[in-house]
mmCIF file of C-alpha atoms in Angstrom:
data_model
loop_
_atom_site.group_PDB
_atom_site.id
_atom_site.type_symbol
_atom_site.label_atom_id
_atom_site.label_comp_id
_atom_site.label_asym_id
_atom_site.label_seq_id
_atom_site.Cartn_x
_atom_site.Cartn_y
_atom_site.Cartn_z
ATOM 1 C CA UNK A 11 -82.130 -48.721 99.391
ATOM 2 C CA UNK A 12 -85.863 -48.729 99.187
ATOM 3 C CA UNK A 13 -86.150 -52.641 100.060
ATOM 4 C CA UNK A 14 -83.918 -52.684 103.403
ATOM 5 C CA UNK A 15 -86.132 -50.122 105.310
ATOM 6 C CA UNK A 16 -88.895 -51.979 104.275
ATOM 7 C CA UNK A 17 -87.923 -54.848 105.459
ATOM 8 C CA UNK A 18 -86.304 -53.351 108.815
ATOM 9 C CA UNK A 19 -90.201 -51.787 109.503
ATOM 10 C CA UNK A 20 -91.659 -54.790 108.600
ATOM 11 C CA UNK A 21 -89.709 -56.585 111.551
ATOM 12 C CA UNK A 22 -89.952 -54.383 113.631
ATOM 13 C CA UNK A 23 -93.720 -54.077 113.054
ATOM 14 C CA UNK A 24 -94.301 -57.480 113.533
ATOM 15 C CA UNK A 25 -91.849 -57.585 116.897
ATOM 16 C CA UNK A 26 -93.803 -55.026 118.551
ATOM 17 C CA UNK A 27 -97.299 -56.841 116.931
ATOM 18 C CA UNK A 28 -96.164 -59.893 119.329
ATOM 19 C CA UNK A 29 -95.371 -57.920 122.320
ATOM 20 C CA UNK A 30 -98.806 -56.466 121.964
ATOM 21 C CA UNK A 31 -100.386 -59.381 121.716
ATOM 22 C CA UNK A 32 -98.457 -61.179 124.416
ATOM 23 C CA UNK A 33 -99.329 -58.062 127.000
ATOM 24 C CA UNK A 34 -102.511 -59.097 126.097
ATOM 25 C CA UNK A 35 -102.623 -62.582 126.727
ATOM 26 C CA UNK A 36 -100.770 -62.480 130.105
ATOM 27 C CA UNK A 37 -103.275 -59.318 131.488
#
């Protein structure tokens, strides 16, 4: 059960890593 959410946050960590660093960029 553990390894799903960990995985899920780890995604979605990473997705909103890139949109951060996209904003950024393009700014």
């Amino acid at each position: 059960m553990y390894f799903p959410l960990i995985r899920t946050s780890t995604l979605l960590y990473w997705q909103t890593l890139k949109v951060m660093i996209k904003s950024v960029f393009r700014s």
